[in-house]
mmCIF file of C-alpha atoms in Angstrom:
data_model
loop_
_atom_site.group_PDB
_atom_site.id
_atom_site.type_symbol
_atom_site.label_atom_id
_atom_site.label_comp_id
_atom_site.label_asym_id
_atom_site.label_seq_id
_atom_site.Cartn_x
_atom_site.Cartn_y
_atom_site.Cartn_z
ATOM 1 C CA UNK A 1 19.973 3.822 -15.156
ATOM 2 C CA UNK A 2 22.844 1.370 -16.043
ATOM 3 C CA UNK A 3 25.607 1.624 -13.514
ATOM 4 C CA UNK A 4 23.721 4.295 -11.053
ATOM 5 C CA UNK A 5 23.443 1.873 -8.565
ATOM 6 C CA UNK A 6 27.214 -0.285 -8.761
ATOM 7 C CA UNK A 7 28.937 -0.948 -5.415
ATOM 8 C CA UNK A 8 25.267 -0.503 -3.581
ATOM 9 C CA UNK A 9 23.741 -3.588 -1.987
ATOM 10 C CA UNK A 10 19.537 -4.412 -2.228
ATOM 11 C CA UNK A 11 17.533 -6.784 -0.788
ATOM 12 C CA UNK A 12 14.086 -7.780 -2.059
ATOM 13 C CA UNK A 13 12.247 -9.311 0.324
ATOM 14 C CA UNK A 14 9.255 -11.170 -1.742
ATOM 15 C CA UNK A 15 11.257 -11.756 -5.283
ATOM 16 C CA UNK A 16 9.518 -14.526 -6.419
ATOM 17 C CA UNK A 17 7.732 -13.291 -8.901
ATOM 18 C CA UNK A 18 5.465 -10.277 -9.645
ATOM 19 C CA UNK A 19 6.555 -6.672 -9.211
ATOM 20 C CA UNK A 20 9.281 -8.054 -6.354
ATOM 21 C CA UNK A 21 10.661 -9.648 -9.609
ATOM 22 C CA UNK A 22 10.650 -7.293 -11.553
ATOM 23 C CA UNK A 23 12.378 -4.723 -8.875
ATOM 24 C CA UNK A 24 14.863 -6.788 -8.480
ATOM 25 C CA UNK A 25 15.633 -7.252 -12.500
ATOM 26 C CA UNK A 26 15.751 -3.212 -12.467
ATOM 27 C CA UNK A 27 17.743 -2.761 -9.706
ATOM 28 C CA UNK A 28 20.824 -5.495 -10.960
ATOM 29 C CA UNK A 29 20.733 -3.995 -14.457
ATOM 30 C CA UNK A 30 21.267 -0.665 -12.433
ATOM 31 C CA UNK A 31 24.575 -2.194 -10.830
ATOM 32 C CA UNK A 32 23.225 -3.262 -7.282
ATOM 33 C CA UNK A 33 24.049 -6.353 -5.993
ATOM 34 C CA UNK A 34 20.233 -7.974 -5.296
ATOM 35 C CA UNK A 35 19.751 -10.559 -2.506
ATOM 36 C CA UNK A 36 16.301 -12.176 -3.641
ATOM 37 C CA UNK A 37 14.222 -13.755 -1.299
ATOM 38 C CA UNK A 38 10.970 -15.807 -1.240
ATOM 39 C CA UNK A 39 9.591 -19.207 -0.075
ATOM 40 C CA UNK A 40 9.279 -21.044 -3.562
ATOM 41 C CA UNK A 41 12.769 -22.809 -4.438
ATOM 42 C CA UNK A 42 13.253 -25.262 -7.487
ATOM 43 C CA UNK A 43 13.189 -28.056 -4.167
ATOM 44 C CA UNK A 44 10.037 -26.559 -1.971
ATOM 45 C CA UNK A 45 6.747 -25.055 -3.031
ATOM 46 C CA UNK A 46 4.832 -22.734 -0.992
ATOM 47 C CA UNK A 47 1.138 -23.114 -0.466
ATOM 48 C CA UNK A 48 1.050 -21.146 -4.319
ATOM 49 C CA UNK A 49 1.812 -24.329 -5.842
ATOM 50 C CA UNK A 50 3.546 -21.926 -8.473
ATOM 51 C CA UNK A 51 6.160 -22.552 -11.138
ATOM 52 C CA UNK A 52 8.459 -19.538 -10.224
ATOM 53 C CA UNK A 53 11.155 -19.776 -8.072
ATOM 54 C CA UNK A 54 13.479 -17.637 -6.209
ATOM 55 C CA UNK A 55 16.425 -19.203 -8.074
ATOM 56 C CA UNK A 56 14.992 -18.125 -11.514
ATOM 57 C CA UNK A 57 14.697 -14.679 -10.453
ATOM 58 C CA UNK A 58 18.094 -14.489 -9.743
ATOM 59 C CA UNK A 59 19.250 -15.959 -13.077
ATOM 60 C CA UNK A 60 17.207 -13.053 -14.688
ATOM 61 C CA UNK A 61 18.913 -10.580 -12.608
ATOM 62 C CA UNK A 62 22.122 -12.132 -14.153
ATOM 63 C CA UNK A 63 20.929 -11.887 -17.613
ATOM 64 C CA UNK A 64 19.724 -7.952 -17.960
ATOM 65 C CA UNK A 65 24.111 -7.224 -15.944
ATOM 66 C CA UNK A 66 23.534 -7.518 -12.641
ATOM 67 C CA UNK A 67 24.563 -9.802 -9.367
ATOM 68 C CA UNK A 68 22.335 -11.840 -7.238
ATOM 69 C CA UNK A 69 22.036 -14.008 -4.141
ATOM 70 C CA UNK A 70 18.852 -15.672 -3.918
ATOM 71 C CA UNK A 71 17.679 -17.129 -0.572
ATOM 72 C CA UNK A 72 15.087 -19.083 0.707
ATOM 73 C CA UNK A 73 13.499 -17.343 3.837
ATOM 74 C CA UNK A 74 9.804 -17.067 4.967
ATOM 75 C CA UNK A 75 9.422 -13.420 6.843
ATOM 76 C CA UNK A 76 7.068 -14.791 8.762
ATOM 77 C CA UNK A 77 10.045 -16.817 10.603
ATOM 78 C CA UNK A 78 11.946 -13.806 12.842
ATOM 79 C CA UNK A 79 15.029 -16.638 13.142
ATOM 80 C CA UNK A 80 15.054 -16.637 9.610
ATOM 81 C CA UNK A 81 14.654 -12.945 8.705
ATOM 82 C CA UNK A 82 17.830 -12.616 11.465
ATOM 83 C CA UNK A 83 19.937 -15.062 10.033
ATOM 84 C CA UNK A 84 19.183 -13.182 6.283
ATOM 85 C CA UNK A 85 20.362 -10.021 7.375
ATOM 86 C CA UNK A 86 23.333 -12.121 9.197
ATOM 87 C CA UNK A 87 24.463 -13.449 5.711
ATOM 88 C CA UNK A 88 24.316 -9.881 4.162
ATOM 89 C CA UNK A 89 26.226 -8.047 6.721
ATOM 90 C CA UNK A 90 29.178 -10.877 6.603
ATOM 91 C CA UNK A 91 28.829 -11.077 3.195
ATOM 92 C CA UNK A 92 28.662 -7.201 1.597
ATOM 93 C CA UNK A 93 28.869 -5.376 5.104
ATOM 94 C CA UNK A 94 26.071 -2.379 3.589
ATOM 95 C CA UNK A 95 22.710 -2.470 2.798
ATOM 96 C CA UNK A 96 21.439 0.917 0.593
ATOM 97 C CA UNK A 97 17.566 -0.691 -0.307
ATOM 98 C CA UNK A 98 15.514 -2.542 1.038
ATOM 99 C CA UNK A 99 12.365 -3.549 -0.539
ATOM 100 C CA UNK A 100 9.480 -5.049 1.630
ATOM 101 C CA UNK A 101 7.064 -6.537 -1.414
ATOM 102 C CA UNK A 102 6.330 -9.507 0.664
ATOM 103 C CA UNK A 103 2.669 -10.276 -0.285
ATOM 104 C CA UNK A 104 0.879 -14.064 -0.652
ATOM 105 C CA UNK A 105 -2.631 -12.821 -0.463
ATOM 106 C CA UNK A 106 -4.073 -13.788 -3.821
ATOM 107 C CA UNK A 107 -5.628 -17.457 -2.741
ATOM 108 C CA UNK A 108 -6.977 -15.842 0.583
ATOM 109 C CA UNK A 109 -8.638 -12.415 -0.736
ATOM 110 C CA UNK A 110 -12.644 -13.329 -1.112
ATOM 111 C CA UNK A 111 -13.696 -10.346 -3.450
ATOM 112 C CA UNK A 112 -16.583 -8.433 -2.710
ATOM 113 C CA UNK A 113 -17.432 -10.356 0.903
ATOM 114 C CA UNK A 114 -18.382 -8.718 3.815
ATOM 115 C CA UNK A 115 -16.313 -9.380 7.444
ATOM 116 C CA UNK A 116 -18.598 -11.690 8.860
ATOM 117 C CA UNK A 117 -18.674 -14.137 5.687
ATOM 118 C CA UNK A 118 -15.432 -13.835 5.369
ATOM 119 C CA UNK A 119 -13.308 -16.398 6.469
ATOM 120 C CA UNK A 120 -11.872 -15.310 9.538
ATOM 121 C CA UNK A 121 -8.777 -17.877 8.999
ATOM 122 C CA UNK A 122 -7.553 -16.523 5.491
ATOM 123 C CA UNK A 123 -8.549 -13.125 6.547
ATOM 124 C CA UNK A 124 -5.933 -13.499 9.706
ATOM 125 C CA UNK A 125 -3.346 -15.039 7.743
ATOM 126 C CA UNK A 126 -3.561 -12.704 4.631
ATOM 127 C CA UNK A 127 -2.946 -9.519 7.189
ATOM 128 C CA UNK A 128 0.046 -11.616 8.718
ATOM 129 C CA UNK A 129 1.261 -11.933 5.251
ATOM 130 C CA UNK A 130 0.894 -8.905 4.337
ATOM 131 C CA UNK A 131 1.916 -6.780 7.541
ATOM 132 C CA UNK A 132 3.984 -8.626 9.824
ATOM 133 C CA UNK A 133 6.058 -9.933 6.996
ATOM 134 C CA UNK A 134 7.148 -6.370 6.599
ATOM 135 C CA UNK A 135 7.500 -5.182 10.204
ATOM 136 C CA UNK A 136 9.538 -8.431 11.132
ATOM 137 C CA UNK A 137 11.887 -7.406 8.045
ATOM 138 C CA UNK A 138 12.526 -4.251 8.703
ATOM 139 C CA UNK A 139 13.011 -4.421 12.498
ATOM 140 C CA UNK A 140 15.995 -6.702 11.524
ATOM 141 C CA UNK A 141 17.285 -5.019 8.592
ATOM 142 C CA UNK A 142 16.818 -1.389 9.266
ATOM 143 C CA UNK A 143 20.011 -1.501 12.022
ATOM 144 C CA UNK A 144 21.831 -2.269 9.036
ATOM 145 C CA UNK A 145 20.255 -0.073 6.515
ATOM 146 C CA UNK A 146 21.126 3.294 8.328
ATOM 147 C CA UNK A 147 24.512 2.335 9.380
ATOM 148 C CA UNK A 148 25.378 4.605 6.258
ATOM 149 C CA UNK A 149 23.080 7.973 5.438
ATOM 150 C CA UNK A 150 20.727 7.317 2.241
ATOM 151 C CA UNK A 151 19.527 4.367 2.892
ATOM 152 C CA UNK A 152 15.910 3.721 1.018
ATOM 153 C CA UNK A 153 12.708 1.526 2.397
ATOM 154 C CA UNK A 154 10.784 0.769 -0.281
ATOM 155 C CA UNK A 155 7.185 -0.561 0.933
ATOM 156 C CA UNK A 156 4.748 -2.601 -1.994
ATOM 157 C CA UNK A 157 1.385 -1.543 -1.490
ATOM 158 C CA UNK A 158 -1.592 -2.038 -3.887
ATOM 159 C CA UNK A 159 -3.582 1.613 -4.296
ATOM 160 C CA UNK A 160 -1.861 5.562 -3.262
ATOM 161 C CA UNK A 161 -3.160 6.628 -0.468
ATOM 162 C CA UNK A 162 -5.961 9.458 -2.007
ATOM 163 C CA UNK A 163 -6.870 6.488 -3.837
ATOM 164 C CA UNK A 164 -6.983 3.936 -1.120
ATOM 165 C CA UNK A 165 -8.558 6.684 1.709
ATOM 166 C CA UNK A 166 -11.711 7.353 -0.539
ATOM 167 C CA UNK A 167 -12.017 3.482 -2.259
ATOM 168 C CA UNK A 168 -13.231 0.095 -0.529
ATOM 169 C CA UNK A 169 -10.884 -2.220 -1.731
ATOM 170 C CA UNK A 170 -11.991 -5.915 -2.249
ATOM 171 C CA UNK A 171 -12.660 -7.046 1.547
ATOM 172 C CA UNK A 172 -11.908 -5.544 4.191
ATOM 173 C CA UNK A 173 -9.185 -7.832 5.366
ATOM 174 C CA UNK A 174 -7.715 -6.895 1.863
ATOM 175 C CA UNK A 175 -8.529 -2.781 2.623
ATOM 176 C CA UNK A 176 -6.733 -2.639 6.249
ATOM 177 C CA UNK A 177 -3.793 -4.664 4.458
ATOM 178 C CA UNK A 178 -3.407 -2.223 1.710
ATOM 179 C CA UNK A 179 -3.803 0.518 3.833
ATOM 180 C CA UNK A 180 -1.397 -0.592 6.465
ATOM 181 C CA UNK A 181 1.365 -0.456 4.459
ATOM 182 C CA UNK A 182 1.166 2.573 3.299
ATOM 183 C CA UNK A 183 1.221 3.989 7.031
ATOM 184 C CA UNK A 184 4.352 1.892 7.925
ATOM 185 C CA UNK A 185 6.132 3.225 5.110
ATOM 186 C CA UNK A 186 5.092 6.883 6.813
ATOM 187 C CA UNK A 187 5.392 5.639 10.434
ATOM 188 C CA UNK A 188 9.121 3.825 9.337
ATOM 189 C CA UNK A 189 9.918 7.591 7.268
ATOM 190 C CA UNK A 190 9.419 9.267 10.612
ATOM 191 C CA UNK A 191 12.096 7.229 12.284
ATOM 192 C CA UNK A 192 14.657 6.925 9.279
ATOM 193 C CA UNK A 193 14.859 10.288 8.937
ATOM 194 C CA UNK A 194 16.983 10.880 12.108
ATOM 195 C CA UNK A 195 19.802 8.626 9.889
ATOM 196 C CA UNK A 196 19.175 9.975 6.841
ATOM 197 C CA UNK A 197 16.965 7.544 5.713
ATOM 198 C CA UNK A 198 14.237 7.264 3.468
ATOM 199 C CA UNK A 199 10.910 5.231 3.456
ATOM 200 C CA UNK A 200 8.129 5.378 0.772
ATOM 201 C CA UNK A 201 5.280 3.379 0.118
ATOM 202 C CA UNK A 202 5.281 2.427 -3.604
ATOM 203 C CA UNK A 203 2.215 1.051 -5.739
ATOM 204 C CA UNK A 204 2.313 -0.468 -9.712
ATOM 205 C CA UNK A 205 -0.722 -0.023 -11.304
ATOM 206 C CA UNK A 206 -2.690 -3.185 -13.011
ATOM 207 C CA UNK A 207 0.619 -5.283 -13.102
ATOM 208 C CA UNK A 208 0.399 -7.973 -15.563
ATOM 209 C CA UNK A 209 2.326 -10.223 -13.003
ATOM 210 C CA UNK A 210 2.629 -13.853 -14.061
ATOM 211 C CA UNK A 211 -0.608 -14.919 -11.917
ATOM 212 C CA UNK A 212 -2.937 -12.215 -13.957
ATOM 213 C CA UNK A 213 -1.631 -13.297 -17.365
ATOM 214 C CA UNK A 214 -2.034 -16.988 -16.211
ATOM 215 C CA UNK A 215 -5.710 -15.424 -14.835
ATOM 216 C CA UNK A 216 -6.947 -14.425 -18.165
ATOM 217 C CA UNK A 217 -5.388 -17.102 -20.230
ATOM 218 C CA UNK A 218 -2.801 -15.305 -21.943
ATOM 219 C CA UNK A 219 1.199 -14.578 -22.065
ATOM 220 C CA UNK A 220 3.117 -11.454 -22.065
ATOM 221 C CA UNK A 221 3.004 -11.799 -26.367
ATOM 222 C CA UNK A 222 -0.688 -12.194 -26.126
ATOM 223 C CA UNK A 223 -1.706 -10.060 -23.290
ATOM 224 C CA UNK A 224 -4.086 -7.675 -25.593
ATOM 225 C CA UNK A 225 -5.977 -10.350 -26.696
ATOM 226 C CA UNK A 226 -7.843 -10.337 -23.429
ATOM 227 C CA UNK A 227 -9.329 -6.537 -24.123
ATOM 228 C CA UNK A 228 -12.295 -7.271 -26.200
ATOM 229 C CA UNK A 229 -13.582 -9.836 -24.184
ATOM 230 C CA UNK A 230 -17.078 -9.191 -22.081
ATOM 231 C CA UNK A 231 -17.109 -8.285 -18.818
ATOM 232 C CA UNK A 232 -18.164 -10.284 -15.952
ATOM 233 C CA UNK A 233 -19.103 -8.087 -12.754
ATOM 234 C CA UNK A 234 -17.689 -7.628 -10.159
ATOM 235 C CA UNK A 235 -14.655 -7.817 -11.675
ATOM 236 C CA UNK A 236 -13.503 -4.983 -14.296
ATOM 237 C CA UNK A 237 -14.229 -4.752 -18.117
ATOM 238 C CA UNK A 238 -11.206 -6.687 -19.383
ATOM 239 C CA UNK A 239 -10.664 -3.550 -21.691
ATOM 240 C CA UNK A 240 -9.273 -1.860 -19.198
ATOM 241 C CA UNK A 241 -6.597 -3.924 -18.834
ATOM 242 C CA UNK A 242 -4.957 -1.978 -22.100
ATOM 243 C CA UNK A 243 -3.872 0.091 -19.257
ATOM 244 C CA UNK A 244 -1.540 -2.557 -17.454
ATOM 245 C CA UNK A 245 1.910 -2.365 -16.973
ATOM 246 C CA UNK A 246 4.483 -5.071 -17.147
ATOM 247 C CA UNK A 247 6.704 -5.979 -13.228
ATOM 248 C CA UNK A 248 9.922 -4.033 -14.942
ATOM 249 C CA UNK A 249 7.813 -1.068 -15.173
ATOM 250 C CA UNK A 250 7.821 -0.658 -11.051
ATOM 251 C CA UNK A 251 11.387 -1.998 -10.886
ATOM 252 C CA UNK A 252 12.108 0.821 -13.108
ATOM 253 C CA UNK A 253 10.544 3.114 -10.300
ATOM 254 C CA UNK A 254 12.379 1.426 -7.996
ATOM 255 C CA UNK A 255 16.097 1.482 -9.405
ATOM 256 C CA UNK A 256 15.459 5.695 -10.240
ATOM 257 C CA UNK A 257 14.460 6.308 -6.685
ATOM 258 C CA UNK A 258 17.920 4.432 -5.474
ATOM 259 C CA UNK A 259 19.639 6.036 -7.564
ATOM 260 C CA UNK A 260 18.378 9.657 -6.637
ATOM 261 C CA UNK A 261 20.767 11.257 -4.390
ATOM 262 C CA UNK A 262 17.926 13.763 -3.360
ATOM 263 C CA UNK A 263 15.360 10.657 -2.418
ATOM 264 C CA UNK A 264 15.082 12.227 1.199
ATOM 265 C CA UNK A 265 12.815 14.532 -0.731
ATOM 266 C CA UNK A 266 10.168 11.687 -1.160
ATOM 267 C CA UNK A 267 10.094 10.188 2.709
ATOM 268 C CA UNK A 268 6.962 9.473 3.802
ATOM 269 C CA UNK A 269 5.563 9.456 0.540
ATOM 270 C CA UNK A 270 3.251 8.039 -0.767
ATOM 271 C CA UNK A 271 4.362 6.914 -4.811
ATOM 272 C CA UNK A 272 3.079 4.899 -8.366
ATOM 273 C CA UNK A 273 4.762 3.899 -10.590
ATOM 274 C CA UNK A 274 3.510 6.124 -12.559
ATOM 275 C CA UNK A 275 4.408 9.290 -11.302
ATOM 276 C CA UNK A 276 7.767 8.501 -10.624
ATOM 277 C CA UNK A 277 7.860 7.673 -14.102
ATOM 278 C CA UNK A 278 6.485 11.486 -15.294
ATOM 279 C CA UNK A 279 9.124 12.656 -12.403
ATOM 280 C CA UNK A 280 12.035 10.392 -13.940
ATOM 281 C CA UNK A 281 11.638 10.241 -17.479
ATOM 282 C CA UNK A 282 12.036 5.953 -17.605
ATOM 283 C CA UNK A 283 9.346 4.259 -19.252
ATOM 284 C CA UNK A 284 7.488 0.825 -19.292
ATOM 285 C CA UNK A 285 9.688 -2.236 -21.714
ATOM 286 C CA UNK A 286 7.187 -1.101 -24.942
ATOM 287 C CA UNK A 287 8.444 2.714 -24.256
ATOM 288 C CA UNK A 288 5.162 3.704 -22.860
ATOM 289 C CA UNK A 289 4.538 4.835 -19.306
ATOM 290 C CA UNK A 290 0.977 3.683 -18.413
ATOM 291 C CA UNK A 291 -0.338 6.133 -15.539
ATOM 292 C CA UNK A 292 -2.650 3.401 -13.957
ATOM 293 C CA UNK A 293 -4.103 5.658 -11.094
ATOM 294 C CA UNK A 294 -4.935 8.325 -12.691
ATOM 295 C CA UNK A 295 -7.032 6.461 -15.562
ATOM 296 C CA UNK A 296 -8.456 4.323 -12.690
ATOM 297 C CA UNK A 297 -9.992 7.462 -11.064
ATOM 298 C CA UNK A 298 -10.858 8.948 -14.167
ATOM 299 C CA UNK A 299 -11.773 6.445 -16.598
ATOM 300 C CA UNK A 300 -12.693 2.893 -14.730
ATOM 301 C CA UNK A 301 -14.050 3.930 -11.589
ATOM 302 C CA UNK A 302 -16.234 6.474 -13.672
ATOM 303 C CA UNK A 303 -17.990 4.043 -15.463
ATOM 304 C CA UNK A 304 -16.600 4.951 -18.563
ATOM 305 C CA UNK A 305 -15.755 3.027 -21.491
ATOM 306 C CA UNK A 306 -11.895 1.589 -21.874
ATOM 307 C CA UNK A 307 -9.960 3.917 -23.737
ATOM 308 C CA UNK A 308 -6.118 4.596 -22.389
ATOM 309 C CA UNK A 309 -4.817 6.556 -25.570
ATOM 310 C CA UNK A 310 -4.440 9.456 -23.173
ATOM 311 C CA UNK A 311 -2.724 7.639 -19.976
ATOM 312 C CA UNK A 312 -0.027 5.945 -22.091
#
């Protein structure tokens, strides 16, 4: 996908780490210039007390060929979410994608707790995080987005939505967060479409993000060591985590949808990263293509043991 995407401007809203990372890496190598944005600078911490930093991710955009512009906004702040899309209109004049992967649940998701134990703070917080983040952003950044046809939403989700419509997911603070974005990735489709616009809700599957390696103890070199260890309920049988995928793997996704100049056939879809990779031929940074869903459905969820030869 080198060079698909030169002369076409992205913004990553959420780039900090994790799969908003690893979009961004995908879509620079493609030839898009990246605006990366997040609340974690090498001066300020968020509340994640975390070592990555929206400056970092924009050096690794630089590495794999691409441009960046890292900036530090919180999407909670509509002042600051204006003044963004104020710097990249003056700036590039264009913006082709925009990716809405602005999360920060992690620290207030209590697995496995009912509604009324659950805090009712966090729970509030995490579905401002999660959803108003991403309606604040795009009711700023869409005016720009379809001032030329093609323009792509891209909305992070966790889960498709067969997957997510049939499955309790965590808590239910976590559930209706999930679940929300999907629907404003169809609800946003319905009104880009007039501009020719596209929106799609996107999921990775079991993303071996720098929190989940840091989870289990491991690194990206070590990551398999975690698959023989026992499990501990609720959580899943570490062995399943053969089937994770690395952040690139999504930005991969990502970077072939933007560079699709039939994307208007996916609006209002609901994607993995799997799939699109079986639809676009790219492939995970080991050359496999892990289909997640699939082997959650048929393989995890059914109480089987881990095996993934056949979903890699």
């Amino acid at each position: 996908m080198m060079g698909t995407l030169t002369g076409k401007v992205a913004l990553v809203a959420g780039a900090t780490r994790g799969a908003g990372r690893g979009i961004a890496i995908e879509l620079g190598a493609a030839g898009a210039h990246v605006y990366v944005t997040g609340r974690t600078t090498r001066g300020r911490q968020s509340e994640y007390r975390r070592p990555e930093t929206i400056e970092e991710t924009a050096e690794l955009v630089e590495q794999a060929g691409g441009t960046a512009t890292a900036l530090a906004v919180d999407h909670l702040d509509a002042d600051q979410v204006a003044e963004l899309v104020g710097r990249i209109e003056r700036d590039s004049g264009r913006l082709d994608v925009l990716v809405n992967d602005i999360w920060g649940g992690e620290l207030l998701t209590e697995w496995e707790t009912p509604v009324w134990e659950h805090s009712l703070d966090g729970g509030l917080r995490l579905l401002r995080l999660a959803v108003d983040t991403h309606l604040i952003t795009s009711h700023h950044a869409l005016p720009l987005l379809i001032r030329r046809p093609g323009g792509l939403l891209v909305e992070m989700t966790d889960g498709t939505l067969d997957y997510n419509a049939t499955t309790y997911r965590l808590s239910t603070f976590y559930d209706l967060a999930k679940w929300s974005v999907i629907r404003l990735a169809w609800a946003q489709g319905h009104e880009l479409a007039p501009h020719g616009g596209t929106a799609v809700a996107l999921t990775p599957g079991w993303l071996r993000s720098e929190m989940m390696l840091d989870s289990y103890g491991v690194t990206e070199e070590t990551w398999r060591d975690v698959l023989g260890r026992p499990a501990e309920p609720p959580y899943p049988d570490p062995g399943h985590f053969g089937i994770s995928e690395t952040p690139r793997f999504v930005g991969r996704a990502v970077a072939a949808l933007a560079g699709d100049p039939d994307v208007a056939r996916w609006n209002q879809a609901s994607l993995s990263s799997g799939k699109l990779a079986r639809e676009y031929g790219f492939t995970d940074l080991d050359g496999s293509a892990p289909d997640a869903w699939r082997y959650i459905v048929e393989v995890q969820d059914a109480g089987k043991a881990p095996d993934t030869a056949a979903y890699r």
